[in-house]
Amino acid sequence: MTAQLATPPLLHRDDRDGVVTLTLDRPGQFNALSEGLLDALQTELDRIASDPAVRCVVLAGAGKAFSAGHDLREMRASPRLSYYQALFNRCGRLMQSLQALPVPVIARVHGIATAAGCQLVASCDLAIAAASARFAVSGINVGLFCATPAVALSRNVSAKRAFDMLVTGRFIDAATAADWGLINAAVPDDALDAAVAAKVGEILAKSPAAVRYGKAMFYRQRQMALGDAYAFAADVMARNMMEPDAAEGIDAFLAKRAPQWRSPDASA
């Protein structure tokens, strides 16, 4: 009887002190987003969304790259309109799930982040990259305009800069990506992990309740007219003020002491 080889995992999850690190693990394919990897990542995001103990998520890639985007070989193996429509809708749902999570998501970027890989970076709340990292939406080079990555990209950088990247497929370096607003910072390669850890530490030092209120409010108000945004924000802020953390934080400030935040999974 022939032994069956186990299928290697496409995604690794590490939980530590309220921080979930999700590592794309197809290093031989530069972490291309195969159907299996998309499904694995969606499953973990859905799990995280309902876990009150999670405080922050870090998205990383194994091997030499963050992600090279969709798996082109897999895509060419199923040349049907219905397949492509389902695939890109699945990818769109994943990107929206990143922003729908109640906690911040930080992209830890090294190597290349191209096409849907660049879309992943743009869809995360925060992104820190190694100085040697490079970014592109390069589908145009193989005759495919990166339409779905354009949605996330154009919500991070200016219209003219986004369209230039989309229509030329050219790469930009990490310093340019930081200057344009695609990422928060470009750091020396050997300082990437420390920079990500420092940003995680900043988030963990804040009230879990306030962070959750804030992330949900931030993205929703961006789609509103100015007056509606202020009305919505006022209600969110008032509800946030009713949280025990707000009372504790203000009292601690007035008493000149460090606040003791409520555990995110504590019962009301």
PDB file of C-alpha atoms in Angstrom:
ATOM      1  CA  MET A   1       0.000   0.000   0.000  1.00  0.00           C
ATOM      2  CA  THR A   2       1.407   3.378  -1.002  1.00  0.00           C
ATOM      3  CA  ALA A   3       1.604   5.939   1.778  1.00  0.00           C
ATOM      4  CA  GLN A   4      -0.178   9.205   1.110  1.00  0.00           C
ATOM      5  CA  LEU A   5       1.947  12.295   1.540  1.00  0.00           C
ATOM      6  CA  ALA A   6       0.349  14.985   3.673  1.00  0.00           C
ATOM      7  CA  THR A   7      -0.441  18.238   1.898  1.00  0.00           C
ATOM      8  CA  PRO A   8       1.761  20.955   3.390  1.00  0.00           C
ATOM      9  CA  PRO A   9      -0.103  23.846   5.005  1.00  0.00           C
ATOM     10  CA  LEU A  10      -0.487  26.965   2.880  1.00  0.00           C
ATOM     11  CA  LEU A  11      -0.863  29.307   5.831  1.00  0.00           C
ATOM     12  CA  HIS A  12       0.626  29.287   9.308  1.00  0.00           C
ATOM     13  CA  ARG A  13      -1.082  30.866  12.303  1.00  0.00           C
ATOM     14  CA  ASP A  14       0.795  31.831  15.452  1.00  0.00           C
ATOM     15  CA  ASP A  15      -1.062  33.175  18.500  1.00  0.00           C
ATOM     16  CA  ARG A  16       0.883  35.025  21.157  1.00  0.00           C
ATOM     17  CA  ASP A  17      -0.396  37.433  23.824  1.00  0.00           C
ATOM     18  CA  GLY A  18      -3.401  38.562  21.799  1.00  0.00           C
ATOM     19  CA  VAL A  19      -1.423  38.934  18.560  1.00  0.00           C
ATOM     20  CA  VAL A  20      -2.151  36.608  15.629  1.00  0.00           C
ATOM     21  CA  THR A  21       0.544  36.281  12.972  1.00  0.00           C
ATOM     22  CA  LEU A  22      -0.654  34.799   9.685  1.00  0.00           C
ATOM     23  CA  THR A  23       2.183  33.737   7.401  1.00  0.00           C
ATOM     24  CA  LEU A  24       1.540  32.947   3.747  1.00  0.00           C
ATOM     25  CA  ASP A  25       3.497  29.764   3.138  1.00  0.00           C
ATOM     26  CA  ARG A  26       4.024  29.038  -0.548  1.00  0.00           C
ATOM     27  CA  PRO A  27       7.640  30.215  -0.700  1.00  0.00           C
ATOM     28  CA  GLY A  28       8.434  28.284  -3.868  1.00  0.00           C
ATOM     29  CA  GLN A  29       5.678  30.228  -5.649  1.00  0.00           C
ATOM     30  CA  PHE A  30       6.498  33.549  -3.970  1.00  0.00           C
ATOM     31  CA  ASN A  31       3.335  33.115  -1.902  1.00  0.00           C
ATOM     32  CA  ALA A  32       1.057  33.368  -4.924  1.00  0.00           C
ATOM     33  CA  LEU A  33      -2.588  33.475  -3.863  1.00  0.00           C
ATOM     34  CA  SER A  34      -3.878  30.102  -5.011  1.00  0.00           C
ATOM     35  CA  GLU A  35      -7.484  29.124  -4.395  1.00  0.00           C
ATOM     36  CA  GLY A  36      -6.319  27.032  -1.460  1.00  0.00           C
ATOM     37  CA  LEU A  37      -4.374  29.896   0.097  1.00  0.00           C
ATOM     38  CA  LEU A  38      -7.274  32.312  -0.395  1.00  0.00           C
ATOM     39  CA  ASP A  39      -9.598  29.846   1.334  1.00  0.00           C
ATOM     40  CA  ALA A  40      -7.165  29.226   4.188  1.00  0.00           C
ATOM     41  CA  LEU A  41      -6.695  32.941   4.764  1.00  0.00           C
ATOM     42  CA  GLN A  42     -10.441  33.630   4.622  1.00  0.00           C
ATOM     43  CA  THR A  43     -11.068  30.864   7.167  1.00  0.00           C
ATOM     44  CA  GLU A  44      -8.591  32.354   9.618  1.00  0.00           C
ATOM     45  CA  LEU A  45      -9.927  35.895   9.167  1.00  0.00           C
ATOM     46  CA  ASP A  46     -13.445  34.637   9.876  1.00  0.00           C
ATOM     47  CA  ARG A  47     -12.192  32.911  13.038  1.00  0.00           C
ATOM     48  CA  ILE A  48     -10.350  36.026  14.196  1.00  0.00           C
ATOM     49  CA  ALA A  49     -13.403  38.230  13.582  1.00  0.00           C
ATOM     50  CA  SER A  50     -15.347  36.390  16.288  1.00  0.00           C
ATOM     51  CA  ASP A  51     -12.509  36.071  18.807  1.00  0.00           C
ATOM     52  CA  PRO A  52     -12.609  38.857  21.428  1.00  0.00           C
ATOM     53  CA  ALA A  53      -9.170  37.883  22.754  1.00  0.00           C
ATOM     54  CA  VAL A  54      -7.375  38.957  19.564  1.00  0.00           C
ATOM     55  CA  ARG A  55      -5.868  42.445  19.773  1.00  0.00           C
ATOM     56  CA  CYS A  56      -3.857  42.716  16.555  1.00  0.00           C
ATOM     57  CA  VAL A  57      -3.047  40.732  13.388  1.00  0.00           C
ATOM     58  CA  VAL A  58       0.255  40.637  11.499  1.00  0.00           C
ATOM     59  CA  LEU A  59       0.206  39.395   7.899  1.00  0.00           C
ATOM     60  CA  ALA A  60       3.551  38.119   6.600  1.00  0.00           C
ATOM     61  CA  GLY A  61       5.050  35.958   3.868  1.00  0.00           C
ATOM     62  CA  ALA A  62       7.476  33.040   4.065  1.00  0.00           C
ATOM     63  CA  GLY A  63      10.577  32.805   1.922  1.00  0.00           C
ATOM     64  CA  LYS A  64      11.868  35.562  -0.345  1.00  0.00           C
ATOM     65  CA  ALA A  65       8.649  37.513  -0.941  1.00  0.00           C
ATOM     66  CA  PHE A  66       5.487  38.839   0.640  1.00  0.00           C
ATOM     67  CA  SER A  67       3.220  37.803  -2.243  1.00  0.00           C
ATOM     68  CA  ALA A  68       3.395  37.763  -6.039  1.00  0.00           C
ATOM     69  CA  GLY A  69      -0.381  37.986  -6.417  1.00  0.00           C
ATOM     70  CA  HIS A  70      -2.703  35.471  -8.033  1.00  0.00           C
ATOM     71  CA  ASP A  71      -1.432  32.072  -9.147  1.00  0.00           C
ATOM     72  CA  LEU A  72      -1.269  32.547 -12.938  1.00  0.00           C
ATOM     73  CA  ARG A  73      -0.746  28.848 -13.693  1.00  0.00           C
ATOM     74  CA  GLU A  74      -3.836  27.958 -11.724  1.00  0.00           C
ATOM     75  CA  MET A  75      -5.809  30.709 -13.466  1.00  0.00           C
ATOM     76  CA  ARG A  76      -4.826  29.520 -16.952  1.00  0.00           C
ATOM     77  CA  ALA A  77      -5.861  25.975 -16.102  1.00  0.00           C
ATOM     78  CA  SER A  78      -9.543  27.027 -15.893  1.00  0.00           C
ATOM     79  CA  PRO A  79     -10.225  29.431 -18.796  1.00  0.00           C
ATOM     80  CA  ARG A  80     -13.907  30.062 -18.045  1.00  0.00           C
ATOM     81  CA  LEU A  81     -15.614  33.381 -17.389  1.00  0.00           C
ATOM     82  CA  SER A  82     -17.628  31.944 -14.495  1.00  0.00           C
ATOM     83  CA  TYR A  83     -14.435  30.672 -12.852  1.00  0.00           C
ATOM     84  CA  TYR A  84     -12.670  34.024 -13.140  1.00  0.00           C
ATOM     85  CA  GLN A  85     -15.699  35.916 -11.851  1.00  0.00           C
ATOM     86  CA  ALA A  86     -15.922  33.641  -8.816  1.00  0.00           C
ATOM     87  CA  LEU A  87     -12.171  33.848  -8.184  1.00  0.00           C
ATOM     88  CA  PHE A  88     -11.981  37.645  -8.248  1.00  0.00           C
ATOM     89  CA  ASN A  89     -15.139  37.966  -6.155  1.00  0.00           C
ATOM     90  CA  ARG A  90     -13.589  35.582  -3.617  1.00  0.00           C
ATOM     91  CA  CYS A  91     -10.452  37.718  -3.552  1.00  0.00           C
ATOM     92  CA  GLY A  92     -12.541  40.875  -3.125  1.00  0.00           C
ATOM     93  CA  ARG A  93     -14.341  39.350  -0.163  1.00  0.00           C
ATOM     94  CA  LEU A  94     -10.984  38.523   1.428  1.00  0.00           C
ATOM     95  CA  MET A  95      -9.692  42.077   1.034  1.00  0.00           C
ATOM     96  CA  GLN A  96     -12.874  43.485   2.553  1.00  0.00           C
ATOM     97  CA  SER A  97     -12.601  41.014   5.427  1.00  0.00           C
ATOM     98  CA  LEU A  98      -9.243  42.534   6.384  1.00  0.00           C
ATOM     99  CA  GLN A  99     -10.846  45.936   6.869  1.00  0.00           C
ATOM    100  CA  ALA A 100     -13.937  44.423   8.492  1.00  0.00           C
ATOM    101  CA  LEU A 101     -11.890  42.805  11.253  1.00  0.00           C
ATOM    102  CA  PRO A 102     -12.442  44.627  14.553  1.00  0.00           C
ATOM    103  CA  VAL A 103      -8.689  44.831  15.227  1.00  0.00           C
ATOM    104  CA  PRO A 104      -5.781  46.413  13.313  1.00  0.00           C
ATOM    105  CA  VAL A 105      -4.006  44.371  10.640  1.00  0.00           C
ATOM    106  CA  ILE A 106      -0.333  45.112   9.927  1.00  0.00           C
ATOM    107  CA  ALA A 107       1.324  43.954   6.708  1.00  0.00           C
ATOM    108  CA  ARG A 108       4.949  42.898   7.261  1.00  0.00           C
ATOM    109  CA  VAL A 109       6.390  43.277   3.778  1.00  0.00           C
ATOM    110  CA  HIS A 110       9.646  41.996   2.349  1.00  0.00           C
ATOM    111  CA  GLY A 111      10.765  41.075  -1.137  1.00  0.00           C
ATOM    112  CA  ILE A 112       8.026  41.796  -3.656  1.00  0.00           C
ATOM    113  CA  ALA A 113       4.341  42.612  -3.261  1.00  0.00           C
ATOM    114  CA  THR A 114       2.858  42.511  -6.750  1.00  0.00           C
ATOM    115  CA  ALA A 115      -0.645  42.559  -8.253  1.00  0.00           C
ATOM    116  CA  ALA A 116      -3.008  40.978  -5.669  1.00  0.00           C
ATOM    117  CA  GLY A 117      -0.029  40.891  -3.285  1.00  0.00           C
ATOM    118  CA  CYS A 118       0.151  44.668  -3.512  1.00  0.00           C
ATOM    119  CA  GLN A 119      -3.629  44.674  -3.063  1.00  0.00           C
ATOM    120  CA  LEU A 120      -3.147  42.761   0.197  1.00  0.00           C
ATOM    121  CA  VAL A 121      -0.760  45.437   1.444  1.00  0.00           C
ATOM    122  CA  ALA A 122      -3.149  48.224   0.467  1.00  0.00           C
ATOM    123  CA  SER A 123      -6.046  46.430   2.178  1.00  0.00           C
ATOM    124  CA  CYS A 124      -4.280  46.144   5.532  1.00  0.00           C
ATOM    125  CA  ASP A 125      -4.769  48.943   8.054  1.00  0.00           C
ATOM    126  CA  LEU A 126      -1.029  49.471   8.469  1.00  0.00           C
ATOM    127  CA  ALA A 127       2.034  48.324   6.546  1.00  0.00           C
ATOM    128  CA  ILE A 128       5.731  48.291   7.378  1.00  0.00           C
ATOM    129  CA  ALA A 129       8.235  47.211   4.736  1.00  0.00           C
ATOM    130  CA  ALA A 130      11.889  46.331   4.479  1.00  0.00           C
ATOM    131  CA  ALA A 131      13.833  48.969   2.571  1.00  0.00           C
ATOM    132  CA  SER A 132      14.591  46.432  -0.156  1.00  0.00           C
ATOM    133  CA  ALA A 133      10.902  45.606  -0.752  1.00  0.00           C
ATOM    134  CA  ARG A 134       9.307  46.507  -4.069  1.00  0.00           C
ATOM    135  CA  PHE A 135       5.699  47.040  -5.079  1.00  0.00           C
ATOM    136  CA  ALA A 136       3.845  46.810  -8.393  1.00  0.00           C
ATOM    137  CA  VAL A 137       0.436  46.142  -9.915  1.00  0.00           C
ATOM    138  CA  SER A 138       1.998  44.496 -12.927  1.00  0.00           C
ATOM    139  CA  GLY A 139      -0.830  42.545 -14.523  1.00  0.00           C
ATOM    140  CA  ILE A 140      -0.699  44.947 -17.469  1.00  0.00           C
ATOM    141  CA  ASN A 141       2.609  43.325 -18.428  1.00  0.00           C
ATOM    142  CA  VAL A 142       0.808  40.050 -19.193  1.00  0.00           C
ATOM    143  CA  GLY A 143      -2.200  41.709 -20.830  1.00  0.00           C
ATOM    144  CA  LEU A 144      -4.357  41.902 -17.691  1.00  0.00           C
ATOM    145  CA  PHE A 145      -5.230  45.250 -16.116  1.00  0.00           C
ATOM    146  CA  CYS A 146      -5.121  44.868 -12.322  1.00  0.00           C
ATOM    147  CA  ALA A 147      -8.718  45.968 -11.854  1.00  0.00           C
ATOM    148  CA  THR A 148      -9.381  44.522  -8.398  1.00  0.00           C
ATOM    149  CA  PRO A 149      -5.994  45.640  -6.995  1.00  0.00           C
ATOM    150  CA  ALA A 150      -6.853  49.095  -8.369  1.00  0.00           C
ATOM    151  CA  VAL A 151      -9.718  49.360  -5.875  1.00  0.00           C
ATOM    152  CA  ALA A 152      -7.412  49.078  -2.862  1.00  0.00           C
ATOM    153  CA  LEU A 153      -4.474  50.901  -4.438  1.00  0.00           C
ATOM    154  CA  SER A 154      -6.532  53.950  -5.406  1.00  0.00           C
ATOM    155  CA  ARG A 155      -7.796  54.229  -1.834  1.00  0.00           C
ATOM    156  CA  ASN A 156      -4.215  54.545  -0.573  1.00  0.00           C
ATOM    157  CA  VAL A 157      -2.378  56.686  -3.116  1.00  0.00           C
ATOM    158  CA  SER A 158      -3.446  59.540  -5.377  1.00  0.00           C
ATOM    159  CA  ALA A 159      -5.383  58.782  -8.555  1.00  0.00           C
ATOM    160  CA  LYS A 160      -2.565  59.792 -10.897  1.00  0.00           C
ATOM    161  CA  ARG A 161       0.054  57.768  -9.021  1.00  0.00           C
ATOM    162  CA  ALA A 162      -2.242  54.730  -8.840  1.00  0.00           C
ATOM    163  CA  PHE A 163      -3.100  54.903 -12.542  1.00  0.00           C
ATOM    164  CA  ASP A 164       0.550  55.320 -13.480  1.00  0.00           C
ATOM    165  CA  MET A 165       1.406  52.106 -11.610  1.00  0.00           C
ATOM    166  CA  LEU A 166      -1.579  50.281 -13.105  1.00  0.00           C
ATOM    167  CA  VAL A 167      -1.038  51.290 -16.718  1.00  0.00           C
ATOM    168  CA  THR A 168       2.758  50.860 -16.784  1.00  0.00           C
ATOM    169  CA  GLY A 169       3.205  47.954 -14.376  1.00  0.00           C
ATOM    170  CA  ARG A 170       6.360  49.607 -13.058  1.00  0.00           C
ATOM    171  CA  PHE A 171       7.815  48.798  -9.666  1.00  0.00           C
ATOM    172  CA  ILE A 172       8.249  51.349  -6.914  1.00  0.00           C
ATOM    173  CA  ASP A 173      10.659  50.911  -4.021  1.00  0.00           C
ATOM    174  CA  ALA A 174       9.742  50.939  -0.344  1.00  0.00           C
ATOM    175  CA  ALA A 175      10.832  54.544   0.189  1.00  0.00           C
ATOM    176  CA  THR A 176       8.540  55.672  -2.638  1.00  0.00           C
ATOM    177  CA  ALA A 177       5.707  53.497  -1.316  1.00  0.00           C
ATOM    178  CA  ALA A 178       6.047  55.217   2.063  1.00  0.00           C
ATOM    179  CA  ASP A 179       6.151  58.671   0.474  1.00  0.00           C
ATOM    180  CA  TRP A 180       3.029  57.901  -1.560  1.00  0.00           C
ATOM    181  CA  GLY A 181       1.098  56.485   1.392  1.00  0.00           C
ATOM    182  CA  LEU A 182       0.921  52.839   0.315  1.00  0.00           C
ATOM    183  CA  ILE A 183       2.852  51.829   3.442  1.00  0.00           C
ATOM    184  CA  ASN A 184       3.495  53.521   6.773  1.00  0.00           C
ATOM    185  CA  ALA A 185       7.253  53.087   6.887  1.00  0.00           C
ATOM    186  CA  ALA A 186      10.266  51.633   5.111  1.00  0.00           C
ATOM    187  CA  VAL A 187      12.914  50.384   7.526  1.00  0.00           C
ATOM    188  CA  PRO A 188      16.327  48.698   7.161  1.00  0.00           C
ATOM    189  CA  ASP A 189      15.881  45.043   6.272  1.00  0.00           C
ATOM    190  CA  ASP A 190      17.399  43.838   9.545  1.00  0.00           C
ATOM    191  CA  ALA A 191      15.081  46.117  11.527  1.00  0.00           C
ATOM    192  CA  LEU A 192      11.801  44.925   9.969  1.00  0.00           C
ATOM    193  CA  ASP A 193      10.765  42.553  12.745  1.00  0.00           C
ATOM    194  CA  ALA A 194      11.658  45.077  15.432  1.00  0.00           C
ATOM    195  CA  ALA A 195       9.656  47.800  13.670  1.00  0.00           C
ATOM    196  CA  VAL A 196       6.601  45.555  13.371  1.00  0.00           C
ATOM    197  CA  ALA A 197       6.928  44.517  17.015  1.00  0.00           C
ATOM    198  CA  ALA A 198       7.164  48.158  18.067  1.00  0.00           C
ATOM    199  CA  LYS A 199       3.971  49.018  16.174  1.00  0.00           C
ATOM    200  CA  VAL A 200       2.196  46.021  17.714  1.00  0.00           C
ATOM    201  CA  GLY A 201       3.369  47.200  21.129  1.00  0.00           C
ATOM    202  CA  GLU A 202       1.922  50.655  20.535  1.00  0.00           C
ATOM    203  CA  ILE A 203      -1.458  49.117  19.689  1.00  0.00           C
ATOM    204  CA  LEU A 204      -1.453  46.724  22.646  1.00  0.00           C
ATOM    205  CA  ALA A 205      -0.786  49.646  24.987  1.00  0.00           C
ATOM    206  CA  LYS A 206      -4.148  51.202  24.078  1.00  0.00           C
ATOM    207  CA  SER A 207      -7.643  50.369  25.234  1.00  0.00           C
ATOM    208  CA  PRO A 208      -8.920  47.277  23.359  1.00  0.00           C
ATOM    209  CA  ALA A 209     -12.441  48.696  23.360  1.00  0.00           C
ATOM    210  CA  ALA A 210     -11.346  52.060  21.962  1.00  0.00           C
ATOM    211  CA  VAL A 211      -9.340  50.423  19.180  1.00  0.00           C
ATOM    212  CA  ARG A 212     -12.313  48.277  18.152  1.00  0.00           C
ATOM    213  CA  TYR A 213     -14.682  51.252  18.182  1.00  0.00           C
ATOM    214  CA  GLY A 214     -12.142  53.284  16.242  1.00  0.00           C
ATOM    215  CA  LYS A 215     -11.379  50.856  13.439  1.00  0.00           C
ATOM    216  CA  ALA A 216     -15.037  50.163  12.686  1.00  0.00           C
ATOM    217  CA  MET A 217     -15.850  53.868  12.721  1.00  0.00           C
ATOM    218  CA  PHE A 218     -12.856  54.929  10.629  1.00  0.00           C
ATOM    219  CA  TYR A 219     -13.724  52.951   7.506  1.00  0.00           C
ATOM    220  CA  ARG A 220     -17.467  53.483   7.677  1.00  0.00           C
ATOM    221  CA  GLN A 221     -17.266  57.278   7.957  1.00  0.00           C
ATOM    222  CA  ARG A 222     -15.005  57.517   4.895  1.00  0.00           C
ATOM    223  CA  GLN A 223     -17.952  56.506   2.718  1.00  0.00           C
ATOM    224  CA  MET A 224     -20.280  59.155   4.166  1.00  0.00           C
ATOM    225  CA  ALA A 225     -21.052  62.760   3.374  1.00  0.00           C
ATOM    226  CA  LEU A 226     -19.406  65.184   5.815  1.00  0.00           C
ATOM    227  CA  GLY A 227     -22.510  65.881   7.903  1.00  0.00           C
ATOM    228  CA  ASP A 228     -23.445  62.210   8.119  1.00  0.00           C
ATOM    229  CA  ALA A 229     -19.880  61.336   9.080  1.00  0.00           C
ATOM    230  CA  TYR A 230     -19.902  63.788  11.974  1.00  0.00           C
ATOM    231  CA  ALA A 231     -23.290  62.550  13.208  1.00  0.00           C
ATOM    232  CA  PHE A 232     -22.110  58.936  13.054  1.00  0.00           C
ATOM    233  CA  ALA A 233     -18.789  59.777  14.735  1.00  0.00           C
ATOM    234  CA  ALA A 234     -20.549  61.656  17.527  1.00  0.00           C
ATOM    235  CA  ASP A 235     -22.692  58.620  18.313  1.00  0.00           C
ATOM    236  CA  VAL A 236     -19.693  56.265  18.236  1.00  0.00           C
ATOM    237  CA  MET A 237     -17.703  58.556  20.523  1.00  0.00           C
ATOM    238  CA  ALA A 238     -20.624  58.824  22.958  1.00  0.00           C
ATOM    239  CA  ARG A 239     -20.959  55.029  23.084  1.00  0.00           C
ATOM    240  CA  ASN A 240     -17.202  54.689  23.537  1.00  0.00           C
ATOM    241  CA  MET A 241     -17.452  57.092  26.500  1.00  0.00           C
ATOM    242  CA  MET A 242     -19.832  54.633  28.180  1.00  0.00           C
ATOM    243  CA  GLU A 243     -17.178  51.906  28.155  1.00  0.00           C
ATOM    244  CA  PRO A 244     -15.338  51.124  31.413  1.00  0.00           C
ATOM    245  CA  ASP A 245     -12.028  51.768  29.640  1.00  0.00           C
ATOM    246  CA  ALA A 246     -12.951  55.371  28.903  1.00  0.00           C
ATOM    247  CA  ALA A 247     -13.786  56.039  32.544  1.00  0.00           C
ATOM    248  CA  GLU A 248     -10.587  54.292  33.634  1.00  0.00           C
ATOM    249  CA  GLY A 249      -8.440  56.120  31.096  1.00  0.00           C
ATOM    250  CA  ILE A 250      -9.739  59.565  32.038  1.00  0.00           C
ATOM    251  CA  ASP A 251      -9.522  58.862  35.756  1.00  0.00           C
ATOM    252  CA  ALA A 252      -5.966  57.570  35.326  1.00  0.00           C
ATOM    253  CA  PHE A 253      -4.987  60.666  33.356  1.00  0.00           C
ATOM    254  CA  LEU A 254      -6.414  62.977  36.018  1.00  0.00           C
ATOM    255  CA  ALA A 255      -4.711  60.983  38.769  1.00  0.00           C
ATOM    256  CA  LYS A 256      -1.421  60.933  36.838  1.00  0.00           C
ATOM    257  CA  ARG A 257      -1.180  57.129  36.853  1.00  0.00           C
ATOM    258  CA  ALA A 258      -1.057  54.415  34.210  1.00  0.00           C
ATOM    259  CA  PRO A 259      -4.474  53.110  33.134  1.00  0.00           C
ATOM    260  CA  GLN A 260      -5.497  49.507  33.697  1.00  0.00           C
ATOM    261  CA  TRP A 261      -7.446  48.507  30.603  1.00  0.00           C
ATOM    262  CA  ARG A 262     -10.291  46.020  30.732  1.00  0.00           C
ATOM    263  CA  SER A 263      -9.498  42.620  29.212  1.00  0.00           C
ATOM    264  CA  PRO A 264     -11.022  42.433  25.684  1.00  0.00           C
ATOM    265  CA  ASP A 265     -12.725  39.123  26.475  1.00  0.00           C
ATOM    266  CA  ALA A 266     -14.106  40.215  29.857  1.00  0.00           C
ATOM    267  CA  SER A 267     -17.838  39.931  30.216  1.00  0.00           C
ATOM    268  CA  ALA A 268     -19.869  43.146  30.311  1.00  0.00           C
TER     269      ALA A 268
END
